[in-house]
Each structure stands twice: as C-alpha cells, then as structure tokens.
C-alpha cells in the first residue's frame, strides 16, 4: 500500500512539474486543430460564396440557394455567419433581377426555414429586419411588394409566436401603408399595435410608432391628432436614448406641423436642427427635403411680412417690393454639396415670390413639377402661396378704381376672364374687399370701406346679452320645477 501511494505521489508531482506555459500551448494547439476542422468543413461553402461574388445577379441566385440548402445541415458559428451573408446577398440578387415574388417568399419559404430553425431568436430577428430594410432601400417604389413581405413575415411570426419581431414588422407595415396612402388601414394597424406596446412599455418602438401615427394624421389633414401623437412620441423619447437618426425625424415632423399652423420661424428652427443632424450623418437623401423646407419657410415668412398677410390668407392692399428680403438661405458649402434641381426649383420660387410675378411662379411650378409637386408639404404651401400672390396682385390692380372692367383686370394679371371673375367673386364673399360684380356689363364695382355702424353693433350686443339672460332664467325655472315635482 505504501508503494502504491508513493507511485501516486510521484505521478502527481510530475504532473505538477509541467510548466503553465506548456499547458497553454497544448490547449491552443487543441483549439486550433478544432478550428481547422471547422474551416475544412465549411471550405466548400466559402468557395461557393467567393464564386457568387464573381457572378452576375442571375447566376448568383442558384449558387446562394445551394449554400442555404446544403444537404449536411451545418449550423456552427462560422457556417451560420456564411449563411447569413448568403441570405443578404440572395435578397439583393432577387431585387437586382426584378424577381419580387421570390423576394416575398424568401424569408418565410423553404429556403431560409432550416436556418431560422437552428439559430437563436435574436439572430433570426436581426436577419429578418436587415433583409426587410435592404429590400425597402433597393426597391423603394415597389410598395406593394414591401407590404406583401411584411404581411408574410407577420403571419409567420404569429405561427412561430415571435411577438417582439411581429410588432417591429407591423410598425414597418404601417409606414409602408402610409407610403401607399392607405391611411385608414395604416391607422387601424397603428391603434392595435399601440395598445400592445403600452402594456409592454417598449419605449423605443413607442417613439417610432407614434411618429408614424403623426405622419398618418398629417396625411389625413387632422392636425390636432397629429400634434397629440407627436407629443406622445416626444414623451416616450424623453425616457430613453434616441439615436440622431430618429431624433431628426421627430424634429422634422415638429417643423412640418408648425409650418402647417403658419409659425414659419419656429418651423425653420426645427428643420435646421433636423438638417444639421442628418448632414453630420451624411444622409443627403433625407437632409435635402429638410433644406427645401427651410427655404420654403423663409419664402413664406418673408413674403408674409411684406404683404401683411396672416397664416389664414388675409391680404394687405399696400405693400412695397423692397420689403421682401429672401437671401442667404444656404451657405456656400451647403450650396455645393446639395446643388441640383431641387435647390434650383426652390430658388426659382423665391425669385418669383420676391418679384410677386404670377406668370414666373406658374412657369416655375410647371418646369419643376417633379421637384415641387411630389412633396405634400411643399405642394400644399405652394398652392397657398399662389393664392396669396394672386389676391395681392388683384387688390393692387383694383385699388385705384371704383368701377373697372373685368376684361381689363384679366389682361393686366394675364389670366382668363372666367378665372378672374371667379376669383374676384370669391374674394368679395371672403370679405377681402367690398364690391359687386355686374355680369351684364362685365364690370367690377368697388365700394369704399366705411366705418362700421356703431348703433347696429351695440344693438347686436344688447340682443346677445338678453339671450344669455333668458337662457339662464329658463335653466333656473326648469331646476325649480324639478325640485317641486
């Protein structure tokens, strides 16, 4: 027994005599050998990926599909990374060849089924969202295809019980439906999604969803609900860190709503904040509309002060052309970086507005129709600006006259007689000036603006006060009758 114990002690002492560095070398050698085995196992997939990079989009599709559908069903860390890259490349190849039906069934079909079944839920959600974003950026005009992809993913998520991923995709679907201008469907989807998110208290997704809700209400011209949704988005954003990309979207939407209310100075400051953030991120595609909105606010604000017009369109008769000062809207660096048709279009609008030339304004809107009429905000406010210029010019023309022929007015303002007559009648009904149209003689008779009848105004005040008194007495009598009964 003593000898056995001695042998054991000798063995243990010899094992303990092995240096620690040698043990580390042995462990590194073992791990290296296992890594070499993994590399050898996935070397065929690496060769296929390298081959696909040298092929066209059409030739790339079967190669990438074979990587995902390889018969050995390997899903180690390296292989999973390779297959993830293959999914992204396959989505790009489908978009490049215009095979949008295959894009729709890519994520929920048999091609990616094995991959999603063998990776973690977090990895699955990352791949789905990345593919969805890539497809939307590669085919921005194919909104029907984007909506179909989102609906397929939502159905798959419900089957697989992927709640968080489903909510993300539903938020994306709502924004796609907004792009399709299906506001009712988008709003119903947003309402059900917000109910779930408020229970889960997912602040990040709440910020994004409320922002989409704001855009939808703005598209429906419901500014009160749009402001409420934007306030909810800001409230949720205050509790978390908001990325500059998302913060710029919030600032841009705030500027749009202030612009709709006629507060152009505040709107300009919000657009400037959004533009500077996007410019630092080098996101020129989203920064350019903000720059156009800044120019629009400057034009409307400068012209509004010069014409003494309110946000609702009231026009002052007397104004001086020198009062309009629209200059220095963009710096030299911005002018070079964002130079193009869009900036030229807004500069031409500014020039026409400063000259108050309707013919130049209409020529500019026709020349740059794509740049000016595509955006809802710019389109709406350019129509508003056109009406303001038209009313201002009409009032300046008729100001010296007490009676003037409509044909003379139409000739001076360079527009058809029927349109001029219709606009003059609208201005009379709106109270922009006092007068009547004599259609038999084709004349406009303008009345001088006299002071109001004070006796009539006082009489109307007395009648209004008496109405309040009678209403109050009637309410009291009804209360007494109820008590006595």
Coordinates of C-alpha atoms in Angstrom, one line a residue:
X1 CA 0.0 0.0 0.0
X2 CA 2.8 2.3 0.8
X3 CA 4.5 1.8 -2.5
X4 CA 1.2 2.4 -4.4
X5 CA 0.7 5.6 -2.5
X6 CA 4.3 6.6 -3.3
X7 CA 3.8 6.0 -7.0
X8 CA 0.7 8.2 -6.9
X9 CA 2.6 10.9 -5.2
X10 CA 5.3 10.6 -7.8
X11 CA 2.8 10.9 -10.7
X12 CA 1.1 13.9 -9.1
X13 CA 4.4 15.6 -8.5
X14 CA 5.5 15.0 -12.2
X15 CA 2.1 16.4 -13.4
X16 CA 2.6 19.5 -11.2
X17 CA 6.1 19.9 -12.6
X18 CA 4.7 20.6 -16.1
X19 CA 5.1 24.4 -16.8
X20 CA 1.9 26.5 -17.1
X21 CA 3.1 27.9 -20.5
X22 CA 3.3 24.4 -21.9
X23 CA -0.3 23.7 -20.8
X24 CA -1.4 26.8 -22.6
X25 CA 0.4 25.8 -25.7
X26 CA -1.2 22.4 -25.6
X27 CA -4.7 23.9 -25.2
X28 CA -4.1 26.4 -28.0
X29 CA -3.0 23.6 -30.2
X30 CA -6.1 21.6 -29.5
X31 CA -8.4 24.6 -30.1
X32 CA -6.5 25.4 -33.3
X33 CA -7.0 21.9 -34.5
X34 CA -10.7 22.1 -33.8
X35 CA -10.9 25.4 -35.7
X36 CA -9.1 23.9 -38.6
X37 CA -11.6 21.1 -38.7
X38 CA -14.5 23.6 -38.8
X39 CA -12.7 25.6 -41.5
X40 CA -12.3 22.4 -43.5
X41 CA -16.0 21.5 -43.0
X42 CA -17.2 24.9 -44.4
X43 CA -14.5 25.4 -47.0
X44 CA -17.0 24.3 -49.8
X45 CA -19.4 27.0 -48.7
X46 CA -16.7 29.6 -48.7
X47 CA -15.8 28.6 -52.2
X48 CA -19.4 28.9 -53.3
X49 CA -19.7 32.4 -51.7
X50 CA -16.5 33.5 -53.5
X51 CA -17.8 32.2 -56.8
X52 CA -21.1 34.0 -56.3
X53 CA -19.2 37.3 -55.9
X54 CA -17.7 37.0 -59.3
X55 CA -21.1 36.1 -61.0
X56 CA -24.0 38.2 -62.2
X57 CA -27.2 38.5 -60.2
X58 CA -28.9 35.9 -62.4
X59 CA -26.1 33.4 -61.9
X60 CA -25.7 34.2 -58.3
X61 CA -29.2 33.1 -57.3
X62 CA -28.8 29.2 -57.7
X63 CA -25.3 29.4 -56.1
X64 CA -26.6 31.2 -53.0
X65 CA -29.6 29.0 -52.8
X66 CA -27.3 25.9 -52.8
X67 CA -25.4 27.4 -49.8
X68 CA -28.6 27.8 -47.8
X69 CA -30.0 24.4 -48.8
X70 CA -26.8 22.4 -48.4
X71 CA -27.6 18.7 -47.5
X72 CA -25.4 18.4 -44.5
X73 CA -27.4 21.0 -42.5
X74 CA -24.3 22.5 -40.8
X75 CA -25.1 25.4 -38.4
X76 CA -21.9 26.1 -36.5
X77 CA -20.8 29.7 -35.8
X78 CA -18.8 30.0 -38.9
X79 CA -21.3 28.3 -41.2
X80 CA -24.2 30.4 -39.7
X81 CA -22.3 33.6 -40.5
X82 CA -21.7 32.4 -44.1
X83 CA -25.4 31.5 -44.5
X84 CA -26.5 34.9 -43.0
X85 CA -24.3 36.6 -45.6
X86 CA -25.9 34.3 -48.3
X87 CA -29.4 35.5 -47.3
X88 CA -28.5 39.1 -47.6
X89 CA -26.8 38.5 -51.0
X90 CA -29.8 36.5 -52.2
X91 CA -32.2 39.3 -51.3
X92 CA -30.1 41.8 -53.2
X93 CA -29.8 39.4 -56.2
X94 CA -33.6 39.0 -56.3
X95 CA -34.1 42.8 -56.2
X96 CA -31.4 43.3 -58.9
X97 CA -33.2 40.9 -61.3
X98 CA -36.7 42.2 -60.5
X99 CA -37.9 38.9 -59.1
X100 CA -40.1 40.4 -56.5
X101 CA -42.3 37.4 -56.0
X102 CA -39.2 35.4 -54.9
X103 CA -38.3 38.2 -52.5
X104 CA -41.7 38.0 -50.9
X105 CA -41.3 34.3 -50.2
X106 CA -37.6 34.4 -49.4
X107 CA -37.8 34.7 -45.6
X108 CA -41.0 32.6 -45.0
X109 CA -40.3 29.9 -47.6
X110 CA -38.3 26.7 -47.5
X111 CA -35.0 28.5 -48.5
X112 CA -34.5 30.1 -45.1
X113 CA -36.6 27.7 -43.0
X114 CA -33.7 25.5 -41.8
X115 CA -31.5 28.5 -41.0
X116 CA -34.2 30.2 -38.8
X117 CA -35.0 26.9 -37.0
X118 CA -31.3 26.4 -35.9
X119 CA -30.3 30.0 -34.9
X120 CA -31.3 32.0 -31.9
X121 CA -34.4 34.2 -31.9
X122 CA -32.3 37.3 -31.6
X123 CA -30.3 36.3 -34.7
X124 CA -33.5 35.5 -36.5
X125 CA -35.0 38.9 -35.7
X126 CA -31.8 40.6 -36.8
X127 CA -31.7 38.8 -40.2
X128 CA -35.4 39.5 -40.9
X129 CA -35.1 43.2 -40.1
X130 CA -31.9 43.6 -42.1
X131 CA -33.4 41.9 -45.1
X132 CA -36.6 44.0 -44.9
X133 CA -34.6 47.2 -44.7
X134 CA -32.3 46.2 -47.6
X135 CA -35.3 45.3 -49.8
X136 CA -37.0 48.6 -49.0
X137 CA -33.9 50.6 -49.8
X138 CA -33.2 48.6 -53.0
X139 CA -36.8 48.8 -54.3
X140 CA -38.3 52.0 -52.7
X141 CA -41.0 52.3 -55.4
X142 CA -42.3 48.7 -55.0
X143 CA -44.5 49.4 -52.1
X144 CA -46.9 46.6 -52.9
X145 CA -44.1 44.1 -52.7
X146 CA -42.9 45.6 -49.4
X147 CA -46.4 45.3 -48.0
X148 CA -46.6 41.6 -49.1
X149 CA -43.3 40.8 -47.5
X150 CA -44.4 42.4 -44.2
X151 CA -47.7 40.6 -44.2
X152 CA -46.0 37.2 -44.8
X153 CA -43.5 37.8 -42.0
X154 CA -46.3 38.8 -39.6
X155 CA -48.2 35.6 -40.4
X156 CA -45.0 33.6 -39.9
X157 CA -44.4 35.4 -36.6
X158 CA -47.8 34.6 -35.3
X159 CA -47.3 30.9 -36.2
X160 CA -43.9 30.8 -34.5
X161 CA -45.1 33.1 -31.6
X162 CA -42.4 35.7 -32.2
X163 CA -44.2 38.6 -30.6
X164 CA -41.5 41.2 -30.5
X165 CA -40.5 40.7 -34.1
X166 CA -44.1 40.8 -35.2
X167 CA -44.6 44.2 -33.5
X168 CA -41.5 45.5 -35.3
X169 CA -42.7 44.3 -38.7
X170 CA -46.2 45.7 -38.0
X171 CA -44.7 49.1 -37.4
X172 CA -42.9 48.8 -40.7
X173 CA -46.1 47.7 -42.4
X174 CA -47.9 50.8 -41.1
X175 CA -45.2 53.1 -42.6
X176 CA -45.4 51.2 -45.9
X177 CA -49.2 51.6 -45.9
X178 CA -48.7 55.3 -45.3
X179 CA -46.4 55.4 -48.4
X180 CA -49.2 53.7 -50.3
X181 CA -51.6 56.4 -48.9
X182 CA -53.8 53.7 -47.4
X183 CA -54.4 55.8 -44.3
X184 CA -57.4 54.0 -42.9
X185 CA -55.7 50.6 -42.9
X186 CA -52.5 52.1 -41.5
X187 CA -54.3 53.8 -38.7
X188 CA -56.3 50.7 -37.6
X189 CA -53.0 48.8 -37.5
X190 CA -51.3 51.5 -35.5
X191 CA -54.2 51.6 -33.0
X192 CA -54.0 47.9 -32.2
X193 CA -50.2 48.0 -32.1
X194 CA -50.1 50.9 -29.7
X195 CA -52.4 49.0 -27.3
X196 CA -49.9 46.1 -27.1
X197 CA -46.8 48.4 -26.8
X198 CA -48.3 50.4 -24.0
X199 CA -48.8 47.2 -22.0
X200 CA -45.2 46.1 -22.7
X201 CA -43.8 49.6 -22.2
X202 CA -41.5 49.3 -25.2
X203 CA -40.3 52.9 -25.3
X204 CA -38.2 52.7 -28.4
X205 CA -40.9 51.2 -30.5
X206 CA -43.5 53.5 -29.0
X207 CA -41.4 56.5 -30.2
X208 CA -41.3 55.1 -33.8
X209 CA -44.9 54.1 -33.8
X210 CA -46.3 57.4 -32.6
X211 CA -44.1 59.1 -35.2
X212 CA -45.7 57.0 -37.9
X213 CA -49.1 57.8 -36.4
X214 CA -48.2 61.5 -36.6
X215 CA -47.4 61.2 -40.3
X216 CA -50.7 59.4 -41.0
X217 CA -52.8 62.1 -39.2
X218 CA -50.9 64.8 -41.1
X219 CA -51.7 63.0 -44.3
X220 CA -55.4 63.0 -43.3
X221 CA -55.0 66.8 -42.5
X222 CA -56.0 66.1 -38.9
X223 CA -53.5 68.4 -37.3
X224 CA -54.9 68.2 -33.8
X225 CA -54.4 64.4 -33.6
X226 CA -51.1 64.7 -35.4
X227 CA -49.9 67.1 -32.6
X228 CA -51.2 64.8 -29.9
X229 CA -49.3 61.8 -31.5
X230 CA -46.1 63.8 -31.8
X231 CA -46.4 64.9 -28.1
X232 CA -46.7 61.2 -27.1
X233 CA -43.7 60.3 -29.2
X234 CA -41.6 63.1 -27.6
X235 CA -42.8 62.0 -24.1
X236 CA -41.6 58.4 -24.8
X237 CA -38.4 59.7 -26.3
X238 CA -37.5 61.7 -23.1
X239 CA -37.3 58.4 -21.1
X240 CA -34.7 56.7 -23.4
X241 CA -31.6 57.5 -25.5
X242 CA -32.8 58.4 -29.0
X243 CA -30.4 58.0 -31.9
X244 CA -29.7 61.1 -34.0
X245 CA -31.4 59.5 -37.0
X246 CA -34.7 59.1 -35.1
X247 CA -34.3 62.5 -33.3
X248 CA -34.0 64.2 -36.7
X249 CA -37.3 62.6 -37.8
X250 CA -39.0 63.9 -34.7
X251 CA -37.6 67.4 -35.3
X252 CA -38.6 67.3 -39.0
X253 CA -42.2 66.3 -38.1
X254 CA -42.4 69.1 -35.5
X255 CA -41.3 71.6 -38.2
X256 CA -43.9 70.3 -40.6
X257 CA -46.7 70.8 -38.0
X258 CA -45.6 74.3 -37.1
X259 CA -45.4 75.1 -40.8
X260 CA -49.0 73.9 -41.2
X261 CA -50.0 76.3 -38.4
X262 CA -48.3 79.2 -40.1
X263 CA -45.5 79.6 -37.5
X264 CA -42.7 79.7 -40.0
X265 CA -39.9 80.9 -37.8
X266 CA -40.3 78.0 -35.3
X267 CA -40.7 75.6 -38.2
X268 CA -37.5 76.9 -39.7
X269 CA -35.6 76.3 -36.4
X270 CA -36.9 72.7 -36.2
X271 CA -35.9 72.0 -39.9
X272 CA -32.5 73.5 -39.2
X273 CA -32.0 71.1 -36.2
X274 CA -33.0 68.1 -38.3
X275 CA -30.9 69.2 -41.3
X276 CA -27.7 69.6 -39.2
X277 CA -28.1 66.2 -37.6
X278 CA -28.7 64.5 -41.0
X279 CA -25.8 66.4 -42.6
X280 CA -23.5 65.2 -39.9
X281 CA -24.7 61.6 -40.5
X282 CA -24.0 62.3 -44.3
X283 CA -27.6 61.2 -45.1
X284 CA -28.1 63.5 -48.1
X285 CA -31.3 61.8 -49.2
X286 CA -33.1 62.8 -46.0
X287 CA -31.2 66.1 -45.4
X288 CA -32.3 67.5 -48.8
X289 CA -36.0 67.7 -48.0
X290 CA -35.2 69.5 -44.7
X291 CA -33.2 72.0 -46.7
X292 CA -36.1 72.6 -49.1
X293 CA -38.5 73.0 -46.1
X294 CA -36.1 75.6 -44.6
X295 CA -36.2 77.6 -47.9
X296 CA -39.9 77.3 -48.1
X297 CA -40.3 78.7 -44.5
X298 CA -38.0 81.5 -45.4
X299 CA -40.0 82.4 -48.5
X300 CA -43.4 82.2 -46.8
X301 CA -42.2 84.2 -43.7
X302 CA -40.5 86.9 -45.8
X303 CA -43.5 87.3 -48.2
X304 CA -46.0 87.2 -45.4
X305 CA -44.3 90.1 -43.6
X306 CA -44.1 92.0 -46.8
X307 CA -47.7 91.5 -47.9
X308 CA -49.0 91.9 -44.3
X309 CA -50.8 88.6 -44.7
X310 CA -51.7 86.2 -41.9
X311 CA -51.4 82.5 -41.9
X312 CA -55.1 82.3 -42.9
X313 CA -54.5 84.3 -46.0
X314 CA -55.7 87.8 -45.3
X315 CA -54.1 90.2 -47.8
X316 CA -53.0 93.8 -47.3
X317 CA -53.6 96.1 -50.2
X318 CA -50.4 98.2 -49.9
X319 CA -47.0 96.7 -49.9
X320 CA -43.6 97.5 -51.2
X321 CA -41.5 95.2 -53.3
X322 CA -38.3 96.1 -51.4
X323 CA -39.8 94.7 -48.2
X324 CA -39.3 91.1 -49.5
X325 CA -35.8 90.0 -48.5
X326 CA -35.1 86.4 -49.4
X327 CA -31.3 85.9 -49.5
X328 CA -28.6 83.9 -47.8
X329 CA -30.8 80.8 -47.4
X330 CA -28.0 78.3 -47.9
X331 CA -24.2 78.7 -47.2
X332 CA -21.6 78.1 -49.9
X333 CA -20.7 74.6 -48.6
X334 CA -24.3 73.5 -48.5
X335 CA -24.9 75.0 -51.9
X336 CA -22.1 72.9 -53.4
X337 CA -23.0 69.7 -51.5
X338 CA -26.7 69.8 -52.2
X339 CA -26.7 71.6 -55.6
X340 CA -29.2 70.2 -58.0
X341 CA -32.7 70.5 -59.5
X342 CA -34.4 70.7 -56.1
X343 CA -32.4 73.7 -54.9
X344 CA -32.8 75.4 -58.2
X345 CA -36.5 74.9 -58.1
X346 CA -36.8 76.5 -54.6
X347 CA -34.5 79.3 -55.6
X348 CA -36.7 80.0 -58.7
X349 CA -39.8 80.0 -56.4
X350 CA -38.1 82.5 -54.1
X351 CA -37.2 84.7 -57.1
X352 CA -40.8 84.7 -58.4
X353 CA -42.2 85.4 -54.9
X354 CA -39.8 88.3 -54.4
X355 CA -40.9 89.8 -57.7
X356 CA -44.6 88.8 -57.0
X357 CA -44.8 87.6 -60.6
X358 CA -47.6 85.1 -61.1
X359 CA -46.5 84.2 -64.6
X360 CA -43.0 83.4 -63.4
X361 CA -44.4 81.5 -60.4
X362 CA -46.6 79.3 -62.7
X363 CA -43.8 78.8 -65.2
X364 CA -41.5 77.6 -62.3
X365 CA -44.1 75.2 -60.9
X366 CA -44.6 73.7 -64.4
X367 CA -40.9 73.5 -65.1
X368 CA -40.0 71.8 -61.8
X369 CA -43.2 69.8 -61.4
X370 CA -41.4 66.6 -60.2
X371 CA -39.4 68.5 -57.5
X372 CA -42.2 70.7 -56.3
X373 CA -45.4 68.7 -56.6
X374 CA -44.2 65.3 -55.3
X375 CA -43.8 66.5 -51.7
X376 CA -47.2 67.0 -49.9
X377 CA -46.0 69.9 -47.7
X378 CA -44.4 71.9 -50.5
X379 CA -47.3 71.2 -52.8
X380 CA -49.9 72.4 -50.2
X381 CA -47.9 75.6 -49.3
X382 CA -47.1 76.5 -52.9
X383 CA -50.8 76.4 -53.7
X384 CA -51.4 78.6 -50.6
X385 CA -48.6 81.0 -51.8
X386 CA -50.0 81.1 -55.3
X387 CA -53.4 82.2 -53.9
X388 CA -51.8 84.8 -51.7
X389 CA -49.8 86.3 -54.7
X390 CA -53.0 86.3 -56.9
X391 CA -55.1 88.0 -54.2
X392 CA -52.4 90.6 -53.5
X393 CA -51.9 91.4 -57.2
X394 CA -55.7 91.7 -57.8
X395 CA -56.1 94.1 -54.9
X396 CA -53.2 96.2 -56.2
X397 CA -54.8 96.4 -59.6
X398 CA -58.4 97.3 -58.5
X399 CA -57.2 99.7 -55.7
X400 CA -57.3 102.9 -57.8
X401 CA -60.7 102.2 -59.3
X402 CA -64.3 102.5 -58.2
X403 CA -65.5 100.8 -61.4
X404 CA -63.4 98.7 -63.7
X405 CA -64.0 96.2 -66.5
X406 CA -63.2 92.5 -65.6
X407 CA -61.5 92.0 -69.0
X408 CA -59.0 94.8 -68.2
X409 CA -58.2 93.1 -64.8
X410 CA -57.7 89.8 -66.6
X411 CA -55.5 91.3 -69.2
X412 CA -53.3 93.0 -66.6
X413 CA -52.9 89.9 -64.5
X414 CA -52.5 87.6 -67.6
X415 CA -55.3 85.1 -66.8
X416 CA -58.6 84.0 -68.5
X417 CA -61.6 86.3 -67.8
X418 CA -63.7 83.4 -66.4
X419 CA -61.0 82.6 -63.8
X420 CA -60.5 86.2 -62.9
X421 CA -64.3 86.7 -62.4
X422 CA -64.5 83.6 -60.3
X423 CA -61.6 84.7 -58.1
X424 CA -63.0 88.2 -57.6
X425 CA -66.4 86.8 -56.5
X426 CA -64.6 84.5 -54.0
X427 CA -62.7 87.5 -52.6
X428 CA -65.9 89.5 -52.2
X429 CA -67.6 86.7 -50.4
X430 CA -64.5 86.2 -48.1
X431 CA -64.6 89.9 -47.2
X432 CA -61.2 90.7 -48.8
X433 CA -62.8 93.9 -50.3
X434 CA -66.3 95.4 -50.7
X435 CA -67.9 95.4 -54.1
X436 CA -70.2 93.7 -56.5
X437 CA -69.8 92.1 -60.0
X438 CA -72.0 93.4 -62.7
X439 CA -72.0 90.5 -65.1
X440 CA -74.3 92.2 -67.6
X441 CA -71.8 94.9 -68.2
X442 CA -68.8 92.8 -67.3
X443 CA -67.7 95.3 -64.7
X444 CA -66.5 95.2 -61.1
X445 CA -67.9 97.9 -58.9
X446 CA -65.7 98.6 -55.8
X447 CA -67.1 100.3 -52.7
X448 CA -65.1 102.3 -50.3
X449 CA -64.5 100.8 -46.9
X450 CA -66.6 102.9 -44.5
X451 CA -66.6 102.8 -40.7
X452 CA -69.0 100.3 -39.2
X453 CA -72.5 101.2 -37.9
X454 CA -71.9 101.6 -34.2
X455 CA -75.7 101.6 -33.4
X456 CA -76.1 98.3 -35.2
X457 CA -73.1 96.8 -33.3
X458 CA -74.4 98.0 -29.9
X459 CA -77.8 96.7 -30.7
X460 CA -76.4 93.2 -31.6
X461 CA -74.5 93.2 -28.3
X462 CA -77.7 94.0 -26.4
X463 CA -79.6 91.2 -28.1
X464 CA -76.8 88.8 -27.4
X465 CA -76.8 89.7 -23.7
X466 CA -80.6 89.4 -23.5
X467 CA -80.3 85.9 -25.0
X468 CA -77.9 84.9 -22.2
X469 CA -80.2 86.3 -19.5
X470 CA -83.3 84.5 -20.9
X471 CA -81.3 81.2 -21.2
X472 CA -80.1 81.5 -17.6
X473 CA -83.6 82.2 -16.3
X474 CA -85.1 79.3 -18.3
X475 CA -82.5 76.9 -16.8
X476 CA -83.3 78.1 -13.3
X477 CA -87.0 77.7 -13.8
X478 CA -86.5 74.1 -15.0
X479 CA -84.5 73.4 -11.9
X480 CA -87.2 74.7 -9.6
X481 CA -89.9 72.7 -11.4
X482 CA -87.8 69.6 -10.9
X483 CA -87.4 70.3 -7.2
X484 CA -91.1 70.9 -6.7
X485 CA -92.1 67.8 -8.6

